[in-house]
Each structure stands twice: as C-alpha cells, then as structure tokens.
Tab-separated table of N, CA, C and O in Angstrom:
chain	number	residue	atom	x	y	z
H	1	MET	N	-87.604	48.304	53.774
H	1	MET	CA	-89.024	48.250	53.973
H	1	MET	C	-89.438	49.289	54.996
H	1	MET	O	-88.667	49.686	55.847
H	2	MET	N	-90.665	49.666	54.872
H	2	MET	CA	-91.167	50.670	55.817
H	2	MET	C	-91.581	49.987	57.116
H	2	MET	O	-92.089	48.877	57.111
H	3	ASP	N	-91.324	50.672	58.175
H	3	ASP	CA	-91.767	50.160	59.480
H	3	ASP	C	-93.259	50.426	59.626
H	3	ASP	O	-93.824	51.323	58.994
H	4	GLU	N	-93.884	49.645	60.456
H	4	GLU	CA	-95.304	49.847	60.741
H	4	GLU	C	-95.511	51.220	61.368
H	4	GLU	O	-94.699	51.676	62.171
H	5	LEU	N	-96.573	51.879	60.981
H	5	LEU	CA	-96.883	53.182	61.563
H	5	LEU	C	-97.390	53.000	62.994
H	5	LEU	O	-98.146	52.079	63.282
H	6	GLU	N	-96.967	53.872	63.825
H	6	GLU	CA	-97.469	53.838	65.199
H	6	GLU	C	-98.703	54.717	65.263
H	6	GLU	O	-98.652	55.899	64.954
H	7	ARG	N	-99.828	54.160	65.609
H	7	ARG	CA	-101.080	54.904	65.680
H	7	ARG	C	-101.286	55.415	67.114
H	7	ARG	O	-101.116	54.683	68.083
H	8	ASP	N	-101.687	56.649	67.159
H	8	ASP	CA	-101.935	57.268	68.456
H	8	ASP	C	-103.421	57.127	68.777
H	8	ASP	O	-104.268	57.684	68.061
H	9	PRO	N	-103.774	56.366	69.829
H	9	PRO	CA	-105.193	56.161	70.132
H	9	PRO	C	-105.903	57.445	70.536
H	9	PRO	O	-107.085	57.632	70.224
H	10	LEU	N	-105.241	58.386	71.198
H	10	LEU	CA	-105.881	59.644	71.591
H	10	LEU	C	-106.209	60.506	70.367
H	10	LEU	O	-107.297	61.085	70.269
H	11	LEU	N	-105.269	60.560	69.413
H	11	LEU	CA	-105.500	61.332	68.203
H	11	LEU	C	-106.622	60.705	67.379
H	11	LEU	O	-107.479	61.402	66.840
H	12	SER	N	-106.643	59.395	67.302
H	12	SER	CA	-107.687	58.679	66.573
H	12	SER	C	-109.063	58.958	67.175
H	12	SER	O	-110.030	59.210	66.458
H	13	ALA	N	-109.158	58.950	68.500
H	13	ALA	CA	-110.434	59.213	69.168
H	13	ALA	C	-110.862	60.657	68.949
H	13	ALA	O	-112.049	60.934	68.725
H	14	ALA	N	-109.925	61.602	68.951
H	14	ALA	CA	-110.255	63.009	68.744
H	14	ALA	C	-110.767	63.243	67.319
H	14	ALA	O	-111.721	63.983	67.099
H	15	LEU	N	-110.156	62.593	66.333
H	15	LEU	CA	-110.600	62.737	64.948
H	15	LEU	C	-111.986	62.126	64.747
H	15	LEU	O	-112.816	62.675	64.040
H	16	ARG	N	-112.225	60.986	65.363
H	16	ARG	CA	-113.533	60.342	65.264
H	16	ARG	C	-114.617	61.222	65.877
H	16	ARG	O	-115.720	61.322	65.347
H	17	ASP	N	-114.311	61.876	67.018
H	17	ASP	CA	-115.286	62.755	67.657
H	17	ASP	C	-115.570	63.981	66.785
H	17	ASP	O	-116.708	64.426	66.683
H	18	ALA	N	-114.525	64.502	66.121
H	18	ALA	CA	-114.677	65.728	65.334
H	18	ALA	C	-115.368	65.463	63.992
H	18	ALA	O	-116.240	66.218	63.576
H	19	ALA	N	-114.990	64.395	63.281
H	19	ALA	CA	-115.499	64.161	61.925
H	19	ALA	C	-116.517	63.036	61.874
H	19	ALA	O	-117.153	62.844	60.843
H	20	GLY	N	-116.643	62.292	62.887
H	20	GLY	CA	-117.533	61.143	62.862
H	20	GLY	C	-116.791	59.918	62.363
H	20	GLY	O	-115.601	59.965	62.067
H	21	PRO	N	-117.496	58.806	62.257
H	21	PRO	CA	-116.800	57.589	61.810
H	21	PRO	C	-116.367	57.718	60.344
H	21	PRO	O	-116.993	58.426	59.557
H	22	ALA	N	-115.289	57.040	59.988
H	22	ALA	CA	-114.758	57.090	58.618
H	22	ALA	C	-115.741	56.406	57.667
H	22	ALA	O	-116.249	55.324	57.970
H	23	PRO	N	-116.052	57.047	56.549
H	23	PRO	CA	-117.001	56.439	55.607
H	23	PRO	C	-116.357	55.236	54.910
H	23	PRO	O	-115.139	55.165	54.749
H	24	GLU	N	-117.207	54.308	54.464
H	24	GLU	CA	-116.709	53.150	53.703
H	24	GLU	C	-116.281	53.638	52.319
H	24	GLU	O	-116.998	54.405	51.691
H	25	PRO	N	-115.136	53.228	51.856
H	25	PRO	CA	-114.705	53.669	50.522
H	25	PRO	C	-115.565	53.002	49.433
H	25	PRO	O	-115.936	51.846	49.537
H	26	ASP	N	-115.885	53.754	48.400
H	26	ASP	CA	-116.639	53.239	47.260
H	26	ASP	C	-115.622	52.822	46.195
H	26	ASP	O	-115.208	53.627	45.361
H	27	TRP	N	-115.212	51.570	46.271
H	27	TRP	CA	-114.157	51.074	45.390
H	27	TRP	C	-114.588	51.070	43.920
H	27	TRP	O	-113.791	51.336	43.033
H	28	ASP	N	-115.856	50.783	43.648
H	28	ASP	CA	-116.336	50.758	42.262
H	28	ASP	C	-116.281	52.149	41.634
H	28	ASP	O	-115.887	52.309	40.468
H	29	ALA	N	-116.669	53.158	42.399
H	29	ALA	CA	-116.610	54.521	41.880
H	29	ALA	C	-115.169	54.934	41.624
H	29	ALA	O	-114.859	55.571	40.610
H	30	LEU	N	-114.270	54.568	42.544
H	30	LEU	CA	-112.856	54.885	42.371
H	30	LEU	C	-112.308	54.210	41.117
H	30	LEU	O	-111.618	54.833	40.309
H	31	ARG	N	-112.628	52.936	40.923
H	31	ARG	CA	-112.167	52.193	39.751
H	31	ARG	C	-112.706	52.838	38.468
H	31	ARG	O	-111.998	52.970	37.475
H	32	GLY	N	-113.973	53.273	38.473
H	32	GLY	CA	-114.564	53.918	37.310
H	32	GLY	C	-113.902	55.232	36.963
H	32	GLY	O	-113.657	55.531	35.787
H	33	ARG	N	-113.590	56.035	37.985
H	33	ARG	CA	-112.916	57.314	37.735
H	33	ARG	C	-111.511	57.105	37.184
H	33	ARG	O	-111.083	57.819	36.273
H	34	ILE	N	-110.806	56.131	37.727
H	34	ILE	CA	-109.444	55.850	37.235
H	34	ILE	C	-109.502	55.390	35.778
H	34	ILE	O	-108.713	55.829	34.935
H	35	ALA	N	-110.442	54.498	35.459
H	35	ALA	CA	-110.568	53.997	34.079
H	35	ALA	C	-110.941	55.120	33.118
H	35	ALA	O	-110.421	55.195	32.000
H	36	ALA	N	-111.830	56.016	33.536
H	36	ALA	CA	-112.248	57.121	32.670
H	36	ALA	C	-111.085	58.078	32.400
H	36	ALA	O	-110.914	58.547	31.276
H	37	ARG	N	-110.277	58.346	33.395
H	37	ARG	CA	-109.154	59.268	33.207
H	37	ARG	C	-108.031	58.632	32.412
H	37	ARG	O	-107.278	59.331	31.739
H	38	ALA	N	-107.893	57.309	32.478
H	38	ALA	CA	-106.799	56.628	31.770
H	38	ALA	C	-107.178	56.236	30.343
H	38	ALA	O	-106.311	55.862	29.557
H	39	GLU	N	-108.444	56.337	29.977
H	39	GLU	CA	-108.902	55.857	28.672
H	39	GLU	C	-108.226	56.580	27.511
H	39	GLU	O	-107.694	55.946	26.597
H	40	LEU	N	-108.218	57.881	27.502
H	40	LEU	CA	-107.640	58.643	26.399
H	40	LEU	C	-106.120	58.466	26.298
H	40	LEU	O	-105.611	58.202	25.202
H	41	PRO	N	-105.362	58.557	27.407
H	41	PRO	CA	-103.917	58.331	27.273
H	41	PRO	C	-103.572	56.910	26.792
H	41	PRO	O	-102.655	56.727	25.992
H	42	LEU	N	-104.332	55.927	27.236
H	42	LEU	CA	-104.066	54.559	26.774
H	42	LEU	C	-104.395	54.402	25.289
H	42	LEU	O	-103.678	53.708	24.562
H	43	ALA	N	-105.466	55.037	24.833
H	43	ALA	CA	-105.818	54.972	23.413
H	43	ALA	C	-104.736	55.630	22.558
H	43	ALA	O	-104.396	55.129	21.487
H	44	ARG	N	-104.179	56.736	23.041
H	44	ARG	CA	-103.088	57.393	22.303
H	44	ARG	C	-101.866	56.490	22.216
H	44	ARG	O	-101.214	56.421	21.175
H	45	ARG	N	-101.544	55.811	23.299
H	45	ARG	CA	-100.391	54.900	23.273
H	45	ARG	C	-100.610	53.749	22.308
H	45	ARG	O	-99.707	53.357	21.575
H	46	ARG	N	-101.812	53.176	22.316
H	46	ARG	CA	-102.100	52.071	21.388
H	46	ARG	C	-101.980	52.541	19.947
H	46	ARG	O	-101.446	51.843	19.094
H	47	ALA	N	-102.494	53.726	19.657
H	47	ALA	CA	-102.421	54.259	18.292
H	47	ALA	C	-100.975	54.530	17.896
H	47	ALA	O	-100.585	54.302	16.746
H	48	ALA	N	-100.167	55.001	18.835
H	48	ALA	CA	-98.760	55.281	18.535
H	48	ALA	C	-97.996	53.995	18.246
H	48	ALA	O	-97.083	53.984	17.420
H	49	VAL	N	-98.373	52.915	18.886
H	49	VAL	CA	-97.693	51.634	18.649
H	49	VAL	C	-98.068	51.093	17.279
H	49	VAL	O	-97.243	50.532	16.569
H	50	ARG	N	-99.336	51.260	16.860
H	50	ARG	CA	-99.805	50.708	15.586
H	50	ARG	C	-99.427	51.571	14.393
H	50	ARG	O	-99.441	51.102	13.264
H	51	ALA	N	-99.139	52.831	14.586
H	51	ALA	CA	-98.886	53.753	13.479
H	51	ALA	C	-97.713	53.330	12.591
H	51	ALA	O	-97.844	53.367	11.367
H	52	PRO	N	-96.554	52.909	13.129
H	52	PRO	CA	-95.464	52.503	12.232
H	52	PRO	C	-95.829	51.302	11.369
H	52	PRO	O	-95.450	51.243	10.198
H	53	ALA	N	-96.576	50.366	11.913
H	53	ALA	CA	-96.973	49.207	11.124
H	53	ALA	C	-97.900	49.635	9.986
H	53	ALA	O	-97.778	49.143	8.862
H	54	ARG	N	-98.831	50.548	10.265
H	54	ARG	CA	-99.734	51.030	9.220
H	54	ARG	C	-98.968	51.771	8.130
H	54	ARG	O	-99.247	51.618	6.948
H	55	ARG	N	-97.985	52.563	8.534
H	55	ARG	CA	-97.191	53.285	7.542
H	55	ARG	C	-96.385	52.322	6.674
H	55	ARG	O	-96.274	52.520	5.470
H	56	ALA	N	-95.848	51.276	7.289
H	56	ALA	CA	-95.066	50.304	6.519
H	56	ALA	C	-95.959	49.570	5.518
H	56	ALA	O	-95.579	49.378	4.360
H	57	VAL	N	-97.146	49.176	5.947
H	57	VAL	CA	-98.066	48.490	5.035
H	57	VAL	C	-98.495	49.438	3.927
H	57	VAL	O	-98.576	49.050	2.756
H	58	ARG	N	-98.767	50.674	4.278
H	58	ARG	CA	-99.185	51.662	3.277
H	58	ARG	C	-98.074	51.880	2.250
H	58	ARG	O	-98.347	52.103	1.074
H	59	ALA	N	-96.816	51.791	2.661
H	59	ALA	CA	-95.707	51.962	1.723
H	59	ALA	C	-95.499	50.706	0.881
H	59	ALA	O	-95.078	50.796	-0.275
H	60	LEU	N	-95.799	49.536	1.415
H	60	LEU	CA	-95.557	48.290	0.688
H	60	LEU	C	-96.653	47.946	-0.311
H	60	LEU	O	-96.406	47.203	-1.258
H	61	LEU	N	-97.855	48.447	-0.122
H	61	LEU	CA	-98.950	48.105	-1.032
H	61	LEU	C	-98.669	48.522	-2.478
H	61	LEU	O	-98.850	47.703	-3.385
H	62	PRO	N	-98.232	49.731	-2.763
H	62	PRO	CA	-97.925	50.061	-4.159
H	62	PRO	C	-96.776	49.224	-4.718
H	62	PRO	O	-96.795	48.838	-5.886
H	63	LEU	N	-95.795	48.917	-3.873
H	63	LEU	CA	-94.682	48.082	-4.337
H	63	LEU	C	-95.159	46.673	-4.693
H	63	LEU	O	-94.748	46.094	-5.696
H	64	ALA	N	-96.041	46.123	-3.876
H	64	ALA	CA	-96.562	44.790	-4.150
H	64	ALA	C	-97.409	44.788	-5.420
H	64	ALA	O	-97.325	43.858	-6.232
H	65	ALA	N	-98.200	45.834	-5.617
H	65	ALA	CA	-99.001	45.927	-6.839
H	65	ALA	C	-98.103	46.041	-8.070
H	65	ALA	O	-98.344	45.388	-9.088
H	66	ALA	N	-97.067	46.845	-7.977
H	66	ALA	CA	-96.140	46.995	-9.098
H	66	ALA	C	-95.420	45.689	-9.392
H	66	ALA	O	-95.218	45.315	-10.552
H	67	ALA	N	-95.044	44.970	-8.351
H	67	ALA	CA	-94.374	43.673	-8.557
H	67	ALA	C	-95.320	42.685	-9.219
H	67	ALA	O	-94.904	41.903	-10.092
H	68	GLY	N	-96.588	42.683	-8.820
H	68	GLY	CA	-97.557	41.780	-9.453
H	68	GLY	C	-97.750	42.110	-10.916
H	68	GLY	O	-97.788	41.214	-11.772
H	69	ILE	N	-97.865	43.394	-11.236
H	69	ILE	CA	-98.033	43.790	-12.631
H	69	ILE	C	-96.790	43.433	-13.439
H	69	ILE	O	-96.884	42.931	-14.565
H	70	ALA	N	-95.616	43.659	-12.872
H	70	ALA	CA	-94.371	43.312	-13.562
H	70	ALA	C	-94.275	41.800	-13.783
H	70	ALA	O	-93.822	41.345	-14.837
H	71	GLY	N	-94.707	41.015	-12.788
H	71	GLY	CA	-94.670	39.556	-12.949
H	71	GLY	C	-95.586	39.075	-14.050
H	71	GLY	O	-95.225	38.206	-14.854
H	72	VAL	N	-96.783	39.655	-14.127
H	72	VAL	CA	-97.712	39.281	-15.197
H	72	VAL	C	-97.142	39.685	-16.553
H	72	VAL	O	-97.196	38.913	-17.513
H	73	ALA	N	-96.587	40.894	-16.635
H	73	ALA	CA	-96.015	41.346	-17.895
H	73	ALA	C	-94.827	40.478	-18.295
H	73	ALA	O	-94.659	40.123	-19.469
H	74	TRP	N	-94.012	40.095	-17.345
H	74	TRP	CA	-92.833	39.276	-17.633
H	74	TRP	C	-93.244	37.921	-18.199
H	74	TRP	O	-92.666	37.455	-19.174
H	75	THR	N	-94.235	37.295	-17.584
H	75	THR	CA	-94.651	35.976	-18.072
H	75	THR	C	-95.385	36.084	-19.401
H	75	THR	O	-95.321	35.166	-20.222
H	76	ALA	N	-96.087	37.182	-19.624
H	76	ALA	CA	-96.816	37.322	-20.880
H	76	ALA	C	-95.886	37.659	-22.037
H	76	ALA	O	-96.160	37.281	-23.181
H	77	LEU	N	-94.803	38.357	-21.770
H	77	LEU	CA	-93.918	38.803	-22.846
H	77	LEU	C	-92.750	37.866	-23.127
H	77	LEU	O	-92.090	38.023	-24.144
H	78	THR	N	-92.486	36.932	-22.229
H	78	THR	CA	-91.375	36.023	-22.487
H	78	THR	C	-91.762	35.068	-23.606
H	78	THR	O	-92.898	34.597	-23.679
H	79	PRO	N	-90.839	34.773	-24.508
H	79	PRO	CA	-91.170	33.869	-25.622
H	79	PRO	C	-91.409	32.453	-25.116
H	79	PRO	O	-90.759	31.987	-24.186
H	80	ARG	N	-92.343	31.817	-25.742
H	80	ARG	CA	-92.657	30.433	-25.387
H	80	ARG	C	-91.588	29.526	-25.977
H	80	ARG	O	-90.946	29.848	-26.966
H	81	SER	N	-91.446	28.368	-25.352
H	81	SER	CA	-90.488	27.404	-25.890
H	81	SER	C	-91.007	26.925	-27.242
H	81	SER	O	-92.212	26.765	-27.444
H	82	PRO	N	-90.111	26.714	-28.188
H	82	PRO	CA	-90.551	26.321	-29.526
H	82	PRO	C	-91.219	24.947	-29.511
H	82	PRO	O	-90.959	24.121	-28.641
H	83	VAL	N	-92.096	24.746	-30.482
H	83	VAL	CA	-92.782	23.470	-30.628
H	83	VAL	C	-91.747	22.426	-31.018
H	83	VAL	O	-90.741	22.722	-31.657
H	84	LEU	N	-91.993	21.192	-30.639
H	84	LEU	CA	-91.051	20.122	-30.964
H	84	LEU	C	-90.902	19.965	-32.473
H	84	LEU	O	-91.872	20.048	-33.218
H	85	THR	N	-89.691	19.718	-32.842
H	85	THR	CA	-89.452	19.439	-34.265
H	85	THR	C	-89.951	18.024	-34.560
H	85	THR	O	-90.100	17.208	-33.633
H	86	PRO	N	-90.198	17.724	-35.811
H	86	PRO	CA	-90.655	16.367	-36.145
H	86	PRO	C	-89.669	15.288	-35.697
H	86	PRO	O	-90.074	14.202	-35.275
H	87	ALA	N	-88.386	15.579	-35.749
H	87	ALA	CA	-87.387	14.586	-35.328
H	87	ALA	C	-87.502	14.329	-33.825
H	87	ALA	O	-87.445	13.171	-33.373
H	88	GLU	N	-87.683	15.408	-33.035
H	88	GLU	CA	-87.826	15.242	-31.592
H	88	GLU	C	-89.116	14.504	-31.250
H	88	GLU	O	-89.135	13.633	-30.378
H	89	ARG	N	-90.191	14.823	-31.980
H	89	ARG	CA	-91.471	14.157	-31.723
H	89	ARG	C	-91.374	12.666	-32.017
H	89	ARG	O	-91.861	11.838	-31.251
H	90	SER	N	-90.713	12.295	-33.125
H	90	SER	CA	-90.596	10.868	-33.453
H	90	SER	C	-89.715	10.149	-32.434
H	90	SER	O	-89.957	8.986	-32.100
H	91	GLU	N	-88.709	10.846	-31.912
H	91	GLU	CA	-87.850	10.244	-30.887
H	91	GLU	C	-88.643	9.972	-29.603
H	91	GLU	O	-88.515	8.904	-28.988
H	92	ILE	N	-89.504	10.901	-29.225
H	92	ILE	CA	-90.338	10.723	-28.035
H	92	ILE	C	-91.345	9.607	-28.265
H	92	ILE	O	-91.567	8.755	-27.394
H	93	ASP	N	-91.956	9.573	-29.452
H	93	ASP	CA	-92.917	8.514	-29.765
H	93	ASP	C	-92.261	7.146	-29.712
H	93	ASP	O	-92.849	6.172	-29.226
H	94	ALA	N	-91.029	7.051	-30.208
H	94	ALA	CA	-90.320	5.771	-30.179
H	94	ALA	C	-90.053	5.338	-28.739
H	94	ALA	O	-90.199	4.157	-28.395
H	95	ALA	N	-89.696	6.286	-27.883
H	95	ALA	CA	-89.439	5.943	-26.476
H	95	ALA	C	-90.723	5.487	-25.795
H	95	ALA	O	-90.706	4.539	-24.993
H	96	VAL	N	-91.852	6.115	-26.123
H	96	VAL	CA	-93.125	5.714	-25.535
H	96	VAL	C	-93.522	4.327	-26.030
H	96	VAL	O	-93.993	3.488	-25.267
H	97	ARG	N	-93.330	4.060	-27.324
H	97	ARG	CA	-93.676	2.738	-27.878
H	97	ARG	C	-92.870	1.627	-27.221
H	97	ARG	O	-93.385	0.540	-26.993
H	98	GLU	N	-91.612	1.899	-26.952
H	98	GLU	CA	-90.772	0.867	-26.333
H	98	GLU	C	-91.208	0.574	-24.904
H	98	GLU	O	-91.096	-0.557	-24.449
H	99	GLY	N	-91.680	1.579	-24.208
H	99	GLY	CA	-92.014	1.416	-22.796
H	99	GLY	C	-93.418	0.922	-22.529
H	99	GLY	O	-93.709	0.499	-21.413
H	100	LEU	N	-94.326	0.958	-23.520
H	100	LEU	CA	-95.709	0.576	-23.299
H	100	LEU	C	-96.133	-0.533	-24.255
H	100	LEU	O	-95.616	-0.635	-25.366
H	101	PRO	N	-97.087	-1.359	-23.841
H	101	PRO	CA	-97.622	-2.368	-24.767
H	101	PRO	C	-98.283	-1.686	-25.965
H	101	PRO	O	-98.670	-0.523	-25.911
H	102	ASP	N	-98.440	-2.413	-27.036
H	102	ASP	CA	-98.939	-1.838	-28.293
H	102	ASP	C	-100.301	-1.186	-28.144
H	102	ASP	O	-100.511	-0.063	-28.599
H	103	GLN	N	-101.252	-1.866	-27.526
H	103	GLN	CA	-102.594	-1.307	-27.455
H	103	GLN	C	-102.654	-0.053	-26.580
H	103	GLN	O	-103.385	0.882	-26.897
H	104	VAL	N	-101.893	-0.018	-25.502
H	104	VAL	CA	-101.893	1.156	-24.631
H	104	VAL	C	-101.329	2.353	-25.392
H	104	VAL	O	-101.863	3.460	-25.330
H	105	HIS	N	-100.265	2.125	-26.158
H	105	HIS	CA	-99.701	3.214	-26.953
H	105	HIS	C	-100.728	3.723	-27.954
H	105	HIS	O	-100.873	4.930	-28.163
H	106	LEU	N	-101.464	2.819	-28.585
H	106	LEU	CA	-102.487	3.230	-29.538
H	106	LEU	C	-103.585	4.055	-28.853
H	106	LEU	O	-104.083	5.022	-29.416
H	107	LEU	N	-103.947	3.666	-27.648
H	107	LEU	CA	-104.962	4.424	-26.911
H	107	LEU	C	-104.458	5.819	-26.544
H	107	LEU	O	-105.186	6.796	-26.654
H	108	LEU	N	-103.218	5.894	-26.107
H	108	LEU	CA	-102.681	7.186	-25.687
H	108	LEU	C	-102.498	8.137	-26.858
H	108	LEU	O	-102.676	9.339	-26.716
H	109	THR	N	-102.135	7.636	-27.997
H	109	THR	CA	-101.908	8.506	-29.150
H	109	THR	C	-103.189	8.818	-29.893
H	109	THR	O	-103.200	9.683	-30.761
H	110	GLY	N	-104.264	8.131	-29.595
H	110	GLY	CA	-105.527	8.379	-30.277
H	110	GLY	C	-105.655	7.619	-31.577
H	110	GLY	O	-106.570	7.836	-32.354
H	111	GLU	N	-104.715	6.725	-31.887
H	111	GLU	CA	-104.739	5.963	-33.129
H	111	GLU	C	-105.557	4.684	-33.004
H	111	GLU	O	-105.684	3.940	-33.963
H	112	ALA	N	-106.073	4.419	-31.833
H	112	ALA	CA	-106.760	3.155	-31.602
H	112	ALA	C	-108.152	3.169	-32.217
H	112	ALA	O	-108.806	4.196	-32.294
H	113	ALA	N	-108.584	2.021	-32.605
H	113	ALA	CA	-109.963	1.872	-33.084
H	113	ALA	C	-110.873	1.804	-31.864
H	113	ALA	O	-110.416	1.755	-30.724
H	114	ASP	N	-112.166	1.832	-32.077
H	114	ASP	CA	-113.115	1.797	-30.962
H	114	ASP	C	-112.966	0.544	-30.122
H	114	ASP	O	-113.176	0.562	-28.916
H	115	ALA	N	-112.571	-0.555	-30.714
H	115	ALA	CA	-112.477	-1.824	-29.997
H	115	ALA	C	-111.134	-1.999	-29.287
H	115	ALA	O	-110.946	-2.989	-28.580
H	116	ALA	N	-110.213	-1.061	-29.450
H	116	ALA	CA	-108.890	-1.218	-28.841
H	116	ALA	C	-108.968	-1.227	-27.321
H	116	ALA	O	-108.195	-1.926	-26.666
H	117	LEU	N	-109.864	-0.476	-26.752
H	117	LEU	CA	-110.010	-0.463	-25.297
H	117	LEU	C	-110.386	-1.844	-24.791
H	117	LEU	O	-109.876	-2.303	-23.777
H	118	LEU	N	-111.255	-2.523	-25.515
H	118	LEU	CA	-111.659	-3.861	-25.090
H	118	LEU	C	-110.523	-4.859	-25.255
H	118	LEU	O	-110.481	-5.868	-24.558
H	119	ASP	N	-109.595	-4.608	-26.161
H	119	ASP	CA	-108.445	-5.495	-26.305
H	119	ASP	C	-107.492	-5.353	-25.123
H	119	ASP	O	-106.882	-6.313	-24.684
H	120	VAL	N	-107.361	-4.140	-24.600
H	120	VAL	CA	-106.435	-3.904	-23.487
H	120	VAL	C	-107.055	-4.357	-22.173
H	120	VAL	O	-106.425	-5.044	-21.372
H	121	VAL	N	-108.305	-4.004	-21.957
H	121	VAL	CA	-108.975	-4.340	-20.712
H	121	VAL	C	-110.128	-5.269	-21.054
H	121	VAL	O	-111.078	-4.883	-21.717
H	122	ASP	N	-110.024	-6.477	-20.593
H	122	ASP	CA	-111.057	-7.456	-20.887
H	122	ASP	C	-112.184	-7.273	-19.886
H	122	ASP	O	-112.035	-7.565	-18.697
H	123	VAL	N	-113.343	-6.763	-20.344
H	123	VAL	CA	-114.441	-6.467	-19.457
H	123	VAL	C	-115.496	-7.581	-19.434
H	123	VAL	O	-116.523	-7.441	-18.792
H	124	ARG	N	-115.212	-8.675	-20.100
H	124	ARG	CA	-116.186	-9.760	-20.105
H	124	ARG	C	-116.222	-10.414	-18.735
H	124	ARG	O	-115.265	-10.365	-17.976
H	125	ALA	N	-117.327	-11.046	-18.441
H	125	ALA	CA	-117.464	-11.767	-17.175
H	125	ALA	C	-116.489	-12.934	-17.157
H	125	ALA	O	-116.107	-13.459	-18.209
H	126	PRO	N	-116.056	-13.382	-15.973
H	126	PRO	CA	-115.081	-14.490	-15.902
H	126	PRO	C	-115.592	-15.749	-16.600
H	126	PRO	O	-114.792	-16.497	-17.185
H	127	ALA	N	-116.878	-16.017	-16.586
H	127	ALA	CA	-117.402	-17.220	-17.248
H	127	ALA	C	-117.220	-17.129	-18.743
H	127	ALA	O	-116.917	-18.121	-19.422
H	128	GLU	N	-117.354	-15.933	-19.311
H	128	GLU	CA	-117.204	-15.746	-20.759
H	128	GLU	C	-115.742	-15.838	-21.177
H	128	GLU	O	-115.447	-16.241	-22.273
H	129	ARG	N	-114.815	-15.486	-20.295
H	129	ARG	CA	-113.387	-15.541	-20.592
H	129	ARG	C	-112.858	-16.961	-20.521
H	129	ARG	O	-111.752	-17.213	-20.917
H	130	GLY	N	-113.638	-17.818	-19.963
H	130	GLY	CA	-113.171	-19.189	-19.825
H	130	GLY	C	-112.527	-19.448	-18.489
H	130	GLY	O	-111.756	-20.389	-18.324
H	131	GLY	N	-112.823	-18.659	-17.491
H	131	GLY	CA	-112.176	-18.819	-16.222
H	131	GLY	C	-113.065	-19.003	-15.103
H	131	GLY	O	-114.102	-19.023	-14.731
C-alpha cells in the first residue's frame, strides 16, 4: 500500500498565493466527457460480441427453411397406410360389439334409429319412470 503523502504547508501556502484558491471540481462535466469519449469504443465492443451470433443465425436460417421444406415433402410423398380390409374391419367391429352394450354400439356405428338415443339414456322425468 502507498504511504500517506506528506504535505508541505509552506509549499501549499505559496501555491495558494500564486494561483489563488483551488476551484471546485465539476464532477458532472467530468462524467459527461468520460461518457462521450467511451461511447464509440463501447459500441464497437458490443457489436463485436453480437456479430458471431448474428452470423450463426444467418447461416442457420436457410438450413432451417430447407429442413422444413424437406419435412413437408417427406410427409406428403410417403405412402399412406392401406385402408382396412373387410376382414380386419369385421374383427374390429366384433371387438367393439363385445365391449359395449347393444344400443351404444348402434349409436357409434350410425346404425341406430332415431329413438335409439332415448333407449340408452332415459331422459324422462323421475315421476314418469316410476321412481
């Protein structure tokens, strides 16, 4: 650490007599000058830090667009799975019939008459149902 400076009172008095009292420093003006001189170098540094990221994004944008176009083309050109054969459809229908009550199966397959919904869900008031 630095030692405290030894001030000479005679030299201090001689300087005060020659130049007058020391002016008060204008800290705001000093701060403004420092900020003005540092503005351009700081802006250059910020731009230099952001430049690699911008270049990377600029390089990835065409790749991302090409990948999107390739993905759309791939899904559009791939063959669709074949429609179920009649044997497979009847097997699925049989499994559904076994797992659901008769009227619900009729409703799901569209084979139900208009009154089938009322057979499955009784919408009458409890007094009309006998309860």
